[in-house]
Tab-separated table of C-alpha atoms and ligand atoms in Angstrom:
chain	number	residue	atom	x	y	z
V	1	MET	CA	0.000	0.000	0.000
V	2	ILE	CA	1.290	3.476	-0.911
V	3	ARG	CA	2.131	5.819	1.994
V	4	GLU	CA	2.987	9.484	2.362
V	5	GLY	CA	6.672	10.051	1.497
V	6	ASP	CA	6.892	7.093	-0.928
V	7	LYS	CA	8.429	7.656	-4.343
V	8	VAL	CA	6.051	6.584	-7.101
V	9	LEU	CA	6.221	6.461	-10.868
V	10	LEU	CA	3.269	7.842	-12.827
V	11	ILE	CA	2.801	6.954	-16.501
V	12	ASP	CA	0.387	8.899	-18.714
V	13	ARG	CA	-1.485	7.622	-21.794
V	14	ARG	CA	1.430	8.705	-24.046
V	15	GLY	CA	3.944	6.690	-22.007
V	16	LYS	CA	5.516	9.775	-20.427
V	17	ARG	CA	6.925	9.006	-16.977
V	18	TYR	CA	6.941	11.188	-13.846
V	19	LEU	CA	8.757	10.389	-10.613
V	20	VAL	CA	6.951	12.008	-7.672
V	21	THR	CA	6.999	11.891	-3.887
V	22	VAL	CA	3.631	11.249	-2.276
V	23	SER	CA	2.510	14.295	-0.271
V	24	GLU	CA	-0.456	16.660	0.061
V	25	ARG	CA	0.825	18.871	-2.773
V	26	GLU	CA	-0.516	19.209	-6.321
V	27	PHE	CA	1.501	18.055	-9.327
V	28	HIS	CA	1.011	19.937	-12.604
V	29	THR	CA	1.276	18.199	-15.978
V	30	ASP	CA	0.138	19.180	-19.469
V	31	LEU	CA	-2.623	16.545	-19.053
V	32	GLY	CA	-3.972	18.233	-15.931
V	33	ILE	CA	-3.346	18.643	-12.220
V	34	LEU	CA	-2.949	15.639	-9.930
V	35	LYS	CA	-3.623	15.695	-6.183
V	36	LEU	CA	-0.754	13.547	-4.932
V	37	GLY	CA	-2.462	13.005	-1.563
V	38	GLU	CA	-4.967	10.769	-3.417
V	39	LEU	CA	-2.153	8.241	-3.898
V	40	VAL	CA	-2.118	7.380	-0.173
V	41	GLY	CA	-3.749	3.988	0.375
V	42	LYS	CA	-3.649	2.964	-3.300
V	43	GLU	CA	-1.855	-0.193	-4.498
V	44	TYR	CA	0.754	-0.170	-7.255
V	45	GLY	CA	-0.921	-0.865	-10.600
V	46	GLU	CA	-3.923	1.352	-9.789
V	47	THR	CA	-4.562	4.729	-11.419
V	48	ILE	CA	-4.949	8.366	-10.429
V	49	ILE	CA	-7.079	10.834	-12.428
V	50	SER	CA	-6.145	14.443	-13.218
V	51	HIS	CA	-8.587	17.367	-13.083
V	52	ARG	CA	-8.856	17.025	-16.899
V	53	ASN	CA	-10.007	13.428	-16.439
V	54	GLU	CA	-6.728	11.962	-17.736
V	55	GLU	CA	-5.656	8.654	-16.240
V	56	PHE	CA	-2.130	8.023	-14.896
V	57	ARG	CA	-0.950	4.521	-13.999
V	58	VAL	CA	0.835	4.257	-10.652
V	59	LEU	CA	3.910	2.007	-10.448
V	60	LYS	CA	6.724	1.391	-7.974
V	61	PRO	CA	9.870	2.925	-9.498
V	62	ASP	CA	12.879	0.682	-10.085
V	63	ILE	CA	16.524	1.771	-10.245
V	64	ASN	CA	16.286	2.459	-13.996
V	65	ASP	CA	13.417	4.904	-13.377
V	66	ILE	CA	15.463	6.622	-10.662
V	67	ILE	CA	18.564	6.849	-12.875
V	68	ALA	CA	16.531	8.202	-15.800
V	69	LYS	CA	15.038	10.972	-13.652
V	70	MET	CA	17.864	11.813	-11.228
V	71	LYS	CA	20.082	14.888	-11.384
V	72	ARG	CA	23.293	14.366	-13.365
V	73	GLY	CA	26.759	15.737	-12.870
V	74	PRO	CA	29.229	14.001	-15.185
V	75	GLN	CA	28.280	11.458	-17.850
V	76	ILE	CA	26.857	8.250	-16.397
V	77	VAL	CA	27.568	4.593	-17.112
V	78	HIS	CA	24.519	3.434	-19.054
V	79	PRO	CA	22.472	0.336	-18.165
V	80	LYS	CA	23.885	-1.619	-21.146
V	81	ASP	CA	27.407	-1.238	-19.755
V	82	ALA	CA	26.426	-1.596	-16.093
V	83	GLY	CA	24.691	-4.880	-16.970
V	84	ILE	CA	27.793	-6.434	-18.470
V	85	ILE	CA	29.948	-5.181	-15.572
V	86	LEU	CA	27.654	-6.900	-13.047
V	87	ALA	CA	27.388	-10.081	-15.125
V	88	TYR	CA	31.019	-10.599	-16.205
V	89	ALA	CA	32.453	-9.723	-12.786
V	90	GLY	CA	29.793	-11.868	-11.091
V	91	ILE	CA	28.998	-9.121	-8.585
V	92	SER	CA	26.790	-10.777	-5.993
V	93	PRO	CA	24.796	-10.183	-2.812
V	94	GLY	CA	27.110	-9.633	0.159
V	95	ASP	CA	30.110	-8.472	-1.938
V	96	THR	CA	32.316	-5.553	-0.977
V	97	VAL	CA	32.982	-3.386	-4.030
V	98	ILE	CA	35.398	-0.480	-4.188
V	99	GLU	CA	34.406	2.023	-6.857
V	100	ALA	CA	35.835	5.279	-8.282
V	101	GLY	CA	34.789	7.882	-9.252
V	102	VAL	CA	31.253	8.106	-8.085
V	103	GLY	CA	30.306	10.870	-10.584
V	104	SER	CA	26.513	11.084	-10.718
V	105	GLY	CA	26.182	7.787	-8.869
V	106	ALA	CA	24.504	5.769	-11.646
V	107	LEU	CA	26.976	2.877	-11.607
V	108	THR	CA	27.040	3.084	-7.788
V	109	ILE	CA	23.260	2.512	-7.784
V	110	PHE	CA	23.601	-0.582	-10.008
V	111	LEU	CA	26.418	-1.919	-7.812
V	112	ALA	CA	24.581	-1.181	-4.547
V	113	ASN	CA	21.459	-2.890	-5.874
V	114	ALA	CA	23.488	-5.985	-6.829
V	115	VAL	CA	25.409	-6.365	-3.539
V	116	GLY	CA	22.169	-6.175	-1.553
V	117	PRO	CA	21.639	-5.127	2.065
V	118	ASN	CA	24.542	-7.261	3.340
V	119	GLY	CA	27.038	-5.924	0.801
V	120	ARG	CA	29.056	-2.700	0.726
V	121	VAL	CA	29.991	-0.226	-1.995
V	122	ILE	CA	32.810	2.125	-1.052
V	123	SER	CA	32.999	4.861	-3.642
V	124	TYR	CA	35.946	7.230	-3.994
V	125	GLU	CA	35.308	10.633	-5.542
V	126	ARG	CA	37.639	13.581	-5.635
V	127	ARG	CA	35.086	16.310	-6.421
V	128	GLU	CA	32.869	17.438	-3.590
V	129	ASP	CA	30.130	18.769	-5.915
V	130	PHE	CA	29.796	15.382	-7.663
V	131	ALA	CA	29.917	13.512	-4.344
V	132	ARG	CA	26.985	15.634	-3.152
V	133	ILE	CA	24.912	14.959	-6.294
V	134	ALA	CA	25.671	11.227	-6.087
V	135	GLN	CA	24.783	11.045	-2.386
V	136	LYS	CA	21.342	12.540	-3.116
V	137	ASN	CA	20.785	10.181	-6.049
V	138	ILE	CA	21.756	7.133	-3.985
V	139	GLU	CA	19.347	8.271	-1.244
V	140	LEU	CA	16.622	8.723	-3.878
V	141	ALA	CA	17.219	5.107	-4.921
V	142	GLY	CA	16.892	4.013	-1.265
V	143	LEU	CA	20.373	2.438	-1.272
V	144	SER	CA	22.395	4.689	1.030
V	145	ASP	CA	22.442	2.034	3.787
V	146	ARG	CA	25.147	0.119	1.893
V	147	VAL	CA	27.119	2.913	0.172
V	148	THR	CA	29.937	5.025	1.604
V	149	ILE	CA	31.246	7.911	-0.477
V	150	LYS	CA	34.825	8.953	0.301
V	151	LEU	CA	36.053	12.347	-0.796
V	152	LYS	CA	39.450	11.106	-1.885
V	153	ASN	CA	41.760	10.618	-4.857
V	154	ILE	CA	41.928	6.862	-5.351
V	155	TYR	CA	45.239	7.163	-7.253
V	156	GLU	CA	46.849	7.961	-3.896
V	157	GLY	CA	45.750	4.699	-2.327
V	158	ILE	CA	42.892	2.542	-1.052
V	159	ASP	CA	42.189	2.684	2.693
V	160	GLU	CA	40.349	-0.630	2.837
V	161	GLU	CA	42.267	-3.884	3.278
V	162	TYR	CA	39.857	-6.094	1.341
V	163	ALA	CA	37.697	-5.910	-1.762
V	164	ASP	CA	35.773	-8.545	-3.684
V	165	HIS	CA	35.891	-6.280	-6.766
V	166	ILE	CA	37.226	-2.905	-7.850
V	167	VAL	CA	35.186	-1.002	-10.452
V	168	LEU	CA	36.591	2.167	-12.019
V	169	ASP	CA	35.190	4.891	-14.245
V	170	LEU	CA	37.970	7.475	-14.284
V	171	PRO	CA	40.616	8.632	-16.753
V	172	GLN	CA	43.657	6.576	-15.622
V	173	PRO	CA	42.640	3.221	-14.151
V	174	GLU	CA	46.265	1.991	-14.453
V	175	ASN	CA	47.122	4.272	-11.504
V	176	VAL	CA	44.955	2.042	-9.306
V	177	LEU	CA	46.709	-1.233	-10.274
V	178	PRO	CA	49.400	-1.069	-7.531
V	179	HIS	CA	46.701	-0.591	-4.864
V	180	ALA	CA	44.422	-3.229	-6.378
V	181	VAL	CA	47.009	-6.015	-6.112
V	182	GLU	CA	47.180	-5.328	-2.370
V	183	VAL	CA	43.444	-5.377	-1.566
V	184	LEU	CA	41.678	-7.458	-4.218
V	185	ARG	CA	40.825	-11.000	-3.147
V	186	PRO	CA	41.930	-13.899	-5.353
V	187	GLY	CA	39.158	-14.459	-7.902
V	188	GLY	CA	37.907	-10.879	-7.593
V	189	TYR	CA	37.676	-8.575	-10.607
V	190	PHE	CA	39.315	-5.294	-11.487
V	191	VAL	CA	36.989	-3.570	-13.945
V	192	ALA	CA	37.871	-0.396	-15.843
V	193	TYR	CA	35.383	1.559	-17.949
V	194	THR	CA	37.127	3.952	-20.341
V	195	PRO	CA	35.658	5.805	-23.334
V	196	CYS	CA	38.789	5.902	-25.536
V	197	THR	CA	41.032	3.337	-27.202
V	198	ASN	CA	44.187	5.187	-26.187
V	199	GLN	CA	43.137	4.789	-22.540
V	200	VAL	CA	42.816	1.027	-23.038
V	201	HIS	CA	46.212	0.990	-24.743
V	202	ARG	CA	47.848	2.981	-21.927
V	203	PHE	CA	46.244	0.689	-19.362
V	204	PHE	CA	47.723	-2.413	-20.983
V	205	GLN	CA	51.181	-0.880	-21.200
V	206	ALA	CA	51.095	-0.332	-17.429
V	207	PHE	CA	49.446	-3.716	-16.874
V	208	GLN	CA	52.555	-5.602	-18.112
V	209	GLU	CA	54.229	-4.922	-14.763
V	210	TYR	CA	51.298	-6.525	-12.898
V	211	ARG	CA	50.262	-9.314	-15.231
V	212	GLU	CA	51.616	-12.126	-13.011
V	213	HIS	CA	48.885	-11.168	-10.466
V	214	PHE	CA	45.985	-11.503	-12.891
V	215	TYR	CA	44.247	-14.032	-15.111
V	216	LYS	CA	44.076	-13.139	-18.807
V	217	PRO	CA	42.270	-9.846	-19.545
V	218	ARG	CA	39.039	-9.366	-21.430
V	219	VAL	CA	37.995	-6.118	-23.136
V	220	VAL	CA	34.478	-5.610	-24.480
V	221	GLU	CA	32.315	-2.932	-26.007
V	222	VAL	CA	28.542	-3.320	-25.696
V	223	LEU	CA	26.250	-2.358	-28.575
V	224	VAL	CA	22.520	-2.775	-28.036
V	225	ARG	CA	20.450	-2.614	-31.200
V	226	GLU	CA	16.909	-1.835	-30.165
V	227	GLN	CA	14.070	-2.790	-32.483
V	228	GLU	CA	11.174	-0.667	-33.605
V	229	VAL	CA	8.087	-2.844	-33.265
V	230	LYS	CA	5.096	-1.784	-35.368
V	231	LYS	CA	2.152	-3.802	-36.623
V	232	GLU	CA	3.257	-3.625	-40.252
V	233	CYS	CA	7.018	-3.659	-39.732
V	234	MET	CA	9.632	-4.626	-37.208
V	235	ARG	CA	13.144	-3.375	-37.866
V	236	PRO	CA	16.169	-1.930	-36.024
V	237	LYS	CA	15.622	1.635	-34.822
V	238	THR	CA	17.397	4.139	-37.060
V	239	THR	CA	19.146	5.789	-34.109
V	240	MET	CA	21.015	4.097	-31.298
V	241	LEU	CA	23.229	4.789	-28.331
V	242	ALA	CA	26.352	3.463	-30.038
V	243	HIS	CA	29.811	3.851	-28.561
V	244	THR	CA	29.944	4.673	-24.860
V	245	GLY	CA	33.033	2.954	-23.524
V	246	TYR	CA	35.389	-0.021	-23.486
V	247	ILE	CA	35.154	-2.257	-20.463
V	248	THR	CA	38.295	-4.067	-19.330
V	249	PHE	CA	38.059	-7.022	-16.949
V	250	ILE	CA	41.073	-8.550	-15.227
V	251	ARG	CA	40.726	-11.218	-12.575
V	252	LYS	CA	43.036	-11.449	-9.579
V	253	LEU	CA	44.950	-14.706	-9.137
M	1	LIG	N1	30.352	6.120	-13.120
M	1	LIG	C1	29.742	7.381	-12.792
M	1	LIG	C2	28.238	7.297	-13.013
M	1	LIG	O1	27.761	6.281	-13.572
M	1	LIG	O2	27.499	8.221	-12.647
M	1	LIG	C3	30.343	8.518	-13.578
M	1	LIG	C4	31.801	8.734	-13.286
M	1	LIG	S1	32.447	10.208	-14.014
M	1	LIG	C5	32.539	9.858	-15.692
M	1	LIG	C6	34.121	10.137	-13.506
M	1	LIG	C7	34.294	10.594	-12.058
M	1	LIG	O3	35.579	10.209	-11.596
M	1	LIG	C8	34.223	12.104	-11.902
M	1	LIG	O4	33.233	12.413	-10.959
M	1	LIG	C9	35.595	12.488	-11.408
M	1	LIG	O5	35.582	13.589	-10.511
M	1	LIG	C10	36.044	11.206	-10.718
M	1	LIG	N2	37.480	10.996	-10.603
M	1	LIG	C11	38.417	11.199	-11.578
M	1	LIG	N3	39.644	10.862	-11.113
M	1	LIG	C12	39.468	10.433	-9.832
M	1	LIG	C13	40.361	9.953	-8.836
M	1	LIG	N4	41.647	9.862	-9.078
M	1	LIG	N5	39.854	9.593	-7.621
M	1	LIG	C14	38.520	9.696	-7.374
M	1	LIG	N6	37.634	10.156	-8.288
M	1	LIG	C15	38.095	10.512	-9.502
């Protein structure tokens, strides 16, 4: 049952989504005004009607809804890339993940969701303004119980003595290799997301010094070709989110 203070997702007849907090206030849309207090006591899946008699479906938001609507600082890791990071590194409930940088907190939210209430995500970020945005976004997703943001440059070292995995989205992941060999458990993954080929190249030059500590590397790029589904024709959409980044996985021996 929906209560005051809950975050709910409203979907109008056109498929437009709104993320709102249940309260006594009014919410204005181009399809009319909604009295959000009327949501109290409803079940997810029910509807709410605007003053123009337009119907909005009420759903419980998931992390993708939160990420789509949350405030952004720097560019986020998109779901297509987050999915492969979670799957290839086998990030599981109860894991301790060290992450940097937190940025807008999108990847942090995927990681925190995967490690569950008994896991931990420790996220290093060197910019206070981004750390603040991320903290709010993680709270919005209801995952702050398992995330710690540290205002710190991870190139200078990792405070923790143990990590199941290290996941990086920053310009020079090779600078974290010397710290990773100290804290990463055998079998754990070092994952680096980098947008450019020269970053991957630079990483592997530095990696030569550490290769005895790791199982053979894997580098992937994820392309998702969404389909346009119409009654008379199904075909690939003519636009797509193409290149975002290269994802490097190395596993600690
Ligand atoms: N993965 C994030 C997301 O999905 O929202 C976006 C990360 S953003 C592209 C890169 C972040 O790394 C920036 O916020 C930047 O300030 C941070 N950063 C860069 N170098 C860092 C370092 N050495 N230590 C900690 N944070 C760093």
